[in-house]
mmCIF file of C-alpha atoms in Angstrom:
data_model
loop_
_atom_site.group_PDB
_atom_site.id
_atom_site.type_symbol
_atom_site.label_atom_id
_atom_site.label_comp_id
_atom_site.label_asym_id
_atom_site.label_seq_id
_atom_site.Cartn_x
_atom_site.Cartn_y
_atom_site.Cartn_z
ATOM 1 C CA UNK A 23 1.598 -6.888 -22.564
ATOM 2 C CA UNK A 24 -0.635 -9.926 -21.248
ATOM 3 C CA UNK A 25 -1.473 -10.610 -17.757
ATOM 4 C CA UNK A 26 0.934 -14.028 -17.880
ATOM 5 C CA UNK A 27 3.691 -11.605 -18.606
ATOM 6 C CA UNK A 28 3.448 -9.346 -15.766
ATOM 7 C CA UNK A 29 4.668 -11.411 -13.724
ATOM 8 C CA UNK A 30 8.107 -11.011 -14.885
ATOM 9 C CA UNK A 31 8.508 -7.213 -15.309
ATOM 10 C CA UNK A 32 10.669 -5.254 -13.111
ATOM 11 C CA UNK A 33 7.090 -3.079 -11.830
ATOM 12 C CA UNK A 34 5.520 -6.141 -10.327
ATOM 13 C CA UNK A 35 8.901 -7.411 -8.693
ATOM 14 C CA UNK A 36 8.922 -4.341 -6.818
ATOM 15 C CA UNK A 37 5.590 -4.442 -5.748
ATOM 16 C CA UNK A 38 5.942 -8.009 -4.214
ATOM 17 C CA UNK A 39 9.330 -7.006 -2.517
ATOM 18 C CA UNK A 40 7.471 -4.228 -1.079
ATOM 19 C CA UNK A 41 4.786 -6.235 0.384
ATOM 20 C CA UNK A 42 7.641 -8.363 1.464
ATOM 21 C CA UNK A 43 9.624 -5.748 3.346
ATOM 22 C CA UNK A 44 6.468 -5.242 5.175
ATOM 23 C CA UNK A 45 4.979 -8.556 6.634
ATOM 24 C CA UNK A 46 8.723 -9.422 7.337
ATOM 25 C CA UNK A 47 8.940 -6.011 9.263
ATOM 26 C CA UNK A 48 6.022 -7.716 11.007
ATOM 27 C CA UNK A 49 7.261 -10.733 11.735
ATOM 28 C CA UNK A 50 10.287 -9.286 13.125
ATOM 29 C CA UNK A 51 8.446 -7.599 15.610
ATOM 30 C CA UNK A 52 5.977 -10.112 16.286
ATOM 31 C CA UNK A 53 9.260 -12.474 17.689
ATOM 32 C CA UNK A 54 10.751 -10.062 18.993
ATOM 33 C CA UNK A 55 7.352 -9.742 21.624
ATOM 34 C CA UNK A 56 7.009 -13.145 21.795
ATOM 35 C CA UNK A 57 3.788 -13.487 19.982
ATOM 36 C CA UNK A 58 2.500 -15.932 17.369
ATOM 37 C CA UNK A 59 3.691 -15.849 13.754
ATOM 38 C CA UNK A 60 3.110 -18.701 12.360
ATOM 39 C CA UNK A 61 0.127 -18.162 10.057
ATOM 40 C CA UNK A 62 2.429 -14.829 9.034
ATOM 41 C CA UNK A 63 5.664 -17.027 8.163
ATOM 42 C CA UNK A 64 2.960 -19.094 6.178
ATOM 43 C CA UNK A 65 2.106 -15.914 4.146
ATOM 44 C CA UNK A 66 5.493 -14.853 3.665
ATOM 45 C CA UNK A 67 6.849 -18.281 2.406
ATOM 46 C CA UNK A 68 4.075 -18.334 -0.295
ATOM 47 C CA UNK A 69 4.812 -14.915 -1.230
ATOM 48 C CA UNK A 70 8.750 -15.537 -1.258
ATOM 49 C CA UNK A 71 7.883 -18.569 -3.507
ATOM 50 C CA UNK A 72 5.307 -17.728 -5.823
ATOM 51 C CA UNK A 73 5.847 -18.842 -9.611
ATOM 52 C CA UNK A 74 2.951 -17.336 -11.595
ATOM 53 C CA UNK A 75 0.696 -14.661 -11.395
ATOM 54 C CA UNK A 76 -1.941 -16.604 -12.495
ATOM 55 C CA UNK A 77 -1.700 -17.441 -8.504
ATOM 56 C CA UNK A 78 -1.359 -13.852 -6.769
ATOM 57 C CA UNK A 79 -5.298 -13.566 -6.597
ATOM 58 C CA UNK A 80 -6.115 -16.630 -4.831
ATOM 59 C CA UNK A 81 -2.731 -15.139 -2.212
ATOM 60 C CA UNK A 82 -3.948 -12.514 -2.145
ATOM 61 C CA UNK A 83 -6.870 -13.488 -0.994
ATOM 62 C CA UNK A 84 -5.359 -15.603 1.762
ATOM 63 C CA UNK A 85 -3.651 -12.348 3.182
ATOM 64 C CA UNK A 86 -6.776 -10.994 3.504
ATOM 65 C CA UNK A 87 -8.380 -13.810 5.265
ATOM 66 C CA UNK A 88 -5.501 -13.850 7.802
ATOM 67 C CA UNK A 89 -6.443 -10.277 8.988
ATOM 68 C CA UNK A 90 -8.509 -11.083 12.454
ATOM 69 C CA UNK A 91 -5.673 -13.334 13.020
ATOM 70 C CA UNK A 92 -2.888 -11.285 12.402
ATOM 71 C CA UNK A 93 -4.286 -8.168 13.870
ATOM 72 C CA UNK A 94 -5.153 -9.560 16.656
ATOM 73 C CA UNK A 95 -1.553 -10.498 17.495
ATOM 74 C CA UNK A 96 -0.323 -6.687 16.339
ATOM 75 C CA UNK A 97 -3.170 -5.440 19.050
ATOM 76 C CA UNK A 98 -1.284 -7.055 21.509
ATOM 77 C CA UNK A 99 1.565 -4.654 21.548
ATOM 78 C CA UNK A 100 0.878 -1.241 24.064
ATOM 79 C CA UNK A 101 3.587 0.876 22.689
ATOM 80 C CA UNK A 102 4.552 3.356 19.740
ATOM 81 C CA UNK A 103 5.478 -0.166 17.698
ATOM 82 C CA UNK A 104 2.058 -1.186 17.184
ATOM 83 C CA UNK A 105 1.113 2.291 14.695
ATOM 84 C CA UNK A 106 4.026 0.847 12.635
ATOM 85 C CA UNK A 107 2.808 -2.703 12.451
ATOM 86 C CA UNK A 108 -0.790 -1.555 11.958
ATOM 87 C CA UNK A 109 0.186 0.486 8.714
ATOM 88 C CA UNK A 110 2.662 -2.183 7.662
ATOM 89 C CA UNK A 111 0.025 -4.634 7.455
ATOM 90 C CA UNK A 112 -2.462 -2.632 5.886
ATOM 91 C CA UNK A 113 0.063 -1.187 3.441
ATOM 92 C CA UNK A 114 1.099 -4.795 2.480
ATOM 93 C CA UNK A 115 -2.771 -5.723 2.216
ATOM 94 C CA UNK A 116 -3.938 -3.069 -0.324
ATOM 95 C CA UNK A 117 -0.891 -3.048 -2.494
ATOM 96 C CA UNK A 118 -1.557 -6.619 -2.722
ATOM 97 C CA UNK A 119 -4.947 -6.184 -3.858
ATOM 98 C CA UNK A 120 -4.028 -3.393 -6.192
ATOM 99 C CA UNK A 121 -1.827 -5.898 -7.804
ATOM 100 C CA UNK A 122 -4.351 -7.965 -8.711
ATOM 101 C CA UNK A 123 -5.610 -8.597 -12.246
ATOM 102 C CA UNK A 124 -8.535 -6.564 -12.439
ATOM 103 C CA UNK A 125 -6.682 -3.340 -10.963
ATOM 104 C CA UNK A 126 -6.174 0.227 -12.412
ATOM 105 C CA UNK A 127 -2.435 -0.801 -11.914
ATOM 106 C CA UNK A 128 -2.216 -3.878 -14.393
ATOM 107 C CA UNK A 129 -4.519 -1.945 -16.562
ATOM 108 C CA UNK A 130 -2.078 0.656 -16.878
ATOM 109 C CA UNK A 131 0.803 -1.822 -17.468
ATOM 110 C CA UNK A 132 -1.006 -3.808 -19.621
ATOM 111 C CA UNK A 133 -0.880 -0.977 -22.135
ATOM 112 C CA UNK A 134 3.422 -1.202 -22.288
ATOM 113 C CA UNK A 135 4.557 -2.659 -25.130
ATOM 114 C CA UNK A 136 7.730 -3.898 -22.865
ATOM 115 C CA UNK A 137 8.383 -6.094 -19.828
ATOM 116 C CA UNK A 138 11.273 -4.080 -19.183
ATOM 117 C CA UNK A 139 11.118 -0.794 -18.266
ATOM 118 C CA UNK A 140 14.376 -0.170 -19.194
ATOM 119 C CA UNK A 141 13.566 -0.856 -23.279
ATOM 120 C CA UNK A 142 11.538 2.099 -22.830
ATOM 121 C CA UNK A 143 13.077 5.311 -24.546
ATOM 122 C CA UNK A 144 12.895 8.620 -21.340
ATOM 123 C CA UNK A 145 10.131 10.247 -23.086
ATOM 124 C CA UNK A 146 7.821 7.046 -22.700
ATOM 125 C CA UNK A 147 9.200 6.380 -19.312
ATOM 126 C CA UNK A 148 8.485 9.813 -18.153
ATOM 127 C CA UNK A 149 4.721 9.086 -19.630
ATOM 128 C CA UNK A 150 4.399 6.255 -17.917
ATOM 129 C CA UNK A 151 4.940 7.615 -14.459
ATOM 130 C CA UNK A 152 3.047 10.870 -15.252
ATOM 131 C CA UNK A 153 0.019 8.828 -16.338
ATOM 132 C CA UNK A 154 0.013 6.724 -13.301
ATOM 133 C CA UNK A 155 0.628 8.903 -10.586
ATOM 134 C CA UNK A 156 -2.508 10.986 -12.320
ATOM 135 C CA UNK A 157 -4.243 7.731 -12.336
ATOM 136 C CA UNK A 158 -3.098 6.694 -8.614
ATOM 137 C CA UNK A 159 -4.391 10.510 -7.701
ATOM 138 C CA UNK A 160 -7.930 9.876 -9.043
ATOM 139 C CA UNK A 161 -8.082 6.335 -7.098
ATOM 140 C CA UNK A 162 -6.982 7.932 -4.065
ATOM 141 C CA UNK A 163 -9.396 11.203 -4.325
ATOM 142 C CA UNK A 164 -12.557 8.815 -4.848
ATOM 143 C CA UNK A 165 -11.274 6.507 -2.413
ATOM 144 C CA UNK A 166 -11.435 9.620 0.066
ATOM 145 C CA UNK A 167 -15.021 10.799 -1.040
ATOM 146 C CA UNK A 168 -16.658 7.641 -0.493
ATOM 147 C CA UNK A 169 -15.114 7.621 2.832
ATOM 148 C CA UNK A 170 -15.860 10.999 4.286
ATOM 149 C CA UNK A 171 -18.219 10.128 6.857
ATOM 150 C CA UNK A 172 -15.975 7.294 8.696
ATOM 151 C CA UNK A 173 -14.236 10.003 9.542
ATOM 152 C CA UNK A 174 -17.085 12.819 10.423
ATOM 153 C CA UNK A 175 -15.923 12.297 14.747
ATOM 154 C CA UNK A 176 -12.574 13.603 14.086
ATOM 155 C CA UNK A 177 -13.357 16.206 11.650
ATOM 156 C CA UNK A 178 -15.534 17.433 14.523
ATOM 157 C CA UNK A 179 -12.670 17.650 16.977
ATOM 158 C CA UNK A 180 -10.081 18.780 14.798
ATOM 159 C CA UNK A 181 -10.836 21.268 12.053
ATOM 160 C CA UNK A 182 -7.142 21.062 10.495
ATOM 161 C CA UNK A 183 -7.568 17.286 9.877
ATOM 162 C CA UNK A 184 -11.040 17.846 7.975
ATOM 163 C CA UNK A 185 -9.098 20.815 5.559
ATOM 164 C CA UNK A 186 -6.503 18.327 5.029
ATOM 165 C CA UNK A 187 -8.898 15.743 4.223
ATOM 166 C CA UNK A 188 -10.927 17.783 1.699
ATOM 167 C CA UNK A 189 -8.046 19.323 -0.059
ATOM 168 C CA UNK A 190 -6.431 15.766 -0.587
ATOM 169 C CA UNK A 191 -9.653 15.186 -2.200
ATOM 170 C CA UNK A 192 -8.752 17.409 -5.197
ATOM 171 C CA UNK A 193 -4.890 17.550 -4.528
ATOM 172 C CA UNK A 194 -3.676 16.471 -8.390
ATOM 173 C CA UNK A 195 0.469 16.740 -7.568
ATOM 174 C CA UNK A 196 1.728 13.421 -6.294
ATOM 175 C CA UNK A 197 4.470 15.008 -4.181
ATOM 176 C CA UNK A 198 1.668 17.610 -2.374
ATOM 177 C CA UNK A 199 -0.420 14.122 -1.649
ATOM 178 C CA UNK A 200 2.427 12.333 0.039
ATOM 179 C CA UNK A 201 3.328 15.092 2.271
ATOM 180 C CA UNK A 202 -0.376 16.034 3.417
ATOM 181 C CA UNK A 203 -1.006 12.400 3.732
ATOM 182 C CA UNK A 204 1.518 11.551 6.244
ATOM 183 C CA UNK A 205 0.000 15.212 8.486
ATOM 184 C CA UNK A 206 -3.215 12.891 8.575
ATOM 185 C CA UNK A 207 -1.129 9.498 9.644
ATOM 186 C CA UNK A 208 0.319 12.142 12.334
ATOM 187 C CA UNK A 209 -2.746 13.598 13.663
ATOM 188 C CA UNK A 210 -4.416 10.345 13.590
ATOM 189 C CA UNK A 211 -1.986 8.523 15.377
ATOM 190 C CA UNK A 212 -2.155 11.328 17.755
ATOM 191 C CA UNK A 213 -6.092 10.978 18.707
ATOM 192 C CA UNK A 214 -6.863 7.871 18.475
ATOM 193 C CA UNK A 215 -5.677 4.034 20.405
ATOM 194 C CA UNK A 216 -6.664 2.079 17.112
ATOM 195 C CA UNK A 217 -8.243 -0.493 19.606
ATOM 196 C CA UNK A 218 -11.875 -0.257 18.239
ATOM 197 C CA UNK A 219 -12.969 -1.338 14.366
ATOM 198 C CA UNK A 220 -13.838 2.361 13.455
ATOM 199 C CA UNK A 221 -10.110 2.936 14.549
ATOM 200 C CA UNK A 222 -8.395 1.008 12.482
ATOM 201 C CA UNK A 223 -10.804 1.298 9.172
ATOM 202 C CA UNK A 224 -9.741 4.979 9.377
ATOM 203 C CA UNK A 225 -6.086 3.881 9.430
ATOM 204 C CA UNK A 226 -6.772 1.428 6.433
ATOM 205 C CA UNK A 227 -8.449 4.270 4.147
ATOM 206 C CA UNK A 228 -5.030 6.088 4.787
ATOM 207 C CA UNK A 229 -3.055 3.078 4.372
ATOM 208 C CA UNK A 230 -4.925 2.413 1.238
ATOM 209 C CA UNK A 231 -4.034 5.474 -0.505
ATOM 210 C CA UNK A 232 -0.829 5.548 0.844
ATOM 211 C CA UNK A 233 0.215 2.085 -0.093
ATOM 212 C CA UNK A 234 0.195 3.319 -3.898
ATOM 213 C CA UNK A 235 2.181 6.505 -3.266
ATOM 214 C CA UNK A 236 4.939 4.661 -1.467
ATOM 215 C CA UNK A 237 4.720 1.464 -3.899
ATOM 216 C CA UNK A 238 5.338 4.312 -6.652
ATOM 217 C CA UNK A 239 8.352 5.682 -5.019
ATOM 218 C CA UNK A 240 9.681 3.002 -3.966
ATOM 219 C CA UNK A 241 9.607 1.525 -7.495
ATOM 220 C CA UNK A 242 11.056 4.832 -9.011
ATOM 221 C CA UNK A 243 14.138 4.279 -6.107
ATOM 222 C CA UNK A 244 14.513 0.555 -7.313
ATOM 223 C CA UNK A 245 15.298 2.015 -10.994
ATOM 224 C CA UNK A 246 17.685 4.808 -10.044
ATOM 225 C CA UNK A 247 19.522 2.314 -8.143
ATOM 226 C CA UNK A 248 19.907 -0.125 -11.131
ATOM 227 C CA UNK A 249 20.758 2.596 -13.595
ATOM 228 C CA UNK A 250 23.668 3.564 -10.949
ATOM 229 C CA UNK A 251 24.736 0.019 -11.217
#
């Protein structure tokens, strides 16, 4: 499969309504406080309307650019909603950027032969996920090493959060890596206000790996719900 026909395959739907579900989760918020979303609504209409893939780079890209400005906005909120709207952003970011051509992702579905997933007989289905949640597993345990010391002030002050950390550095089950995951998204949320930089790059690194374990789930769900169709 080429890179002009993943655009129509069923994986990188998903992906896009999944980044969709999450800036309009945003937005949602964002009028419901009064606050600006315009540049957002801008965002999401491109998104809603894109035609190609040969474009989703140069989106992506404009996502990304929008960050001060929509962060900013999300900072604004004092209560409980803002730890949603901070990983909802930052989910929506990275799976974006995963998503684009020169990722591990397209690489793996570059190697299908299909742009359906449902031409592909259960034993090369059942490959497919096993190879990419091994693949998603290395991504997210280098993605932790290289960020260790962002997060050496909280392994000081709590010593469960730094075993977590370490372990989910050589966790290889997809399942284990979800669950321990969200006990760092907990404990984080728990000790810090997410109103300084260092803040909310922690959140992102968590965010980041966690953006491919819930696009993967979520695009397992989207199948099982056709097939009961």
């Amino acid at each position: 499969m080429n890179k002009k026909e993943i655009f129509d395959t069923d994986f990188f739907e998903s992906g896009l309504a999944y980044i969709l579900t999450n800036l309009d989760f945003i937005q949602e918020e964002l009028e419901q406080e009064n606050l600006q979303t315009n540049l957002l609504k801008k965002l999401i209409s491109d998104f809603e309307d894109i035609q190609e893939y040969e474009t989703w780079d140069a989106l992506t890209n404009n996502l990304i650019q929008a960050e001060n400005q929509i962060l900013e906005q999300i900072l604004k909120i004092k209560d409980s909603t803002k730890f949603n709207l901070l990983n909802s952003y930052f989910l929506a970011k990275n799976l974006a950027i995963y998503l684009k051509s020169n990722s591990f992702l397209i690489e793996q579905l570059e190697k299908l032969k299909s742009n359906s997933f449902d031409d592909l007989s259960e034993d090369k289905k059942e490959e497919f996920f096993n190879n990419l949640k091994q693949e998603i597993l290395k991504n997210n345990s280098e993605l932790y090493k290289q960020n260790q010391k962002l997060f050496n002030e909280i392994f000081e002050k709590k010593v469960e959060f730094k075993k977590i950390y370490q372990l989910l550095i050589k966790e290889n089950e997809f399942e284990d890596f979800n669950y321990a995951n969200e006990l760092l998204f907990n404990m984080l949320n728990n000790n810090s206000k997410f109103n300084d930089k260092q803040d909310l790059l922690k959140l992102e690194v968590l965010n980041n790996a966690q953006s491919l374990i819930d696009f993967l789930n979520f695009y397992e769900s989207s199948l099982f719900d056709n097939e009961e169709e």
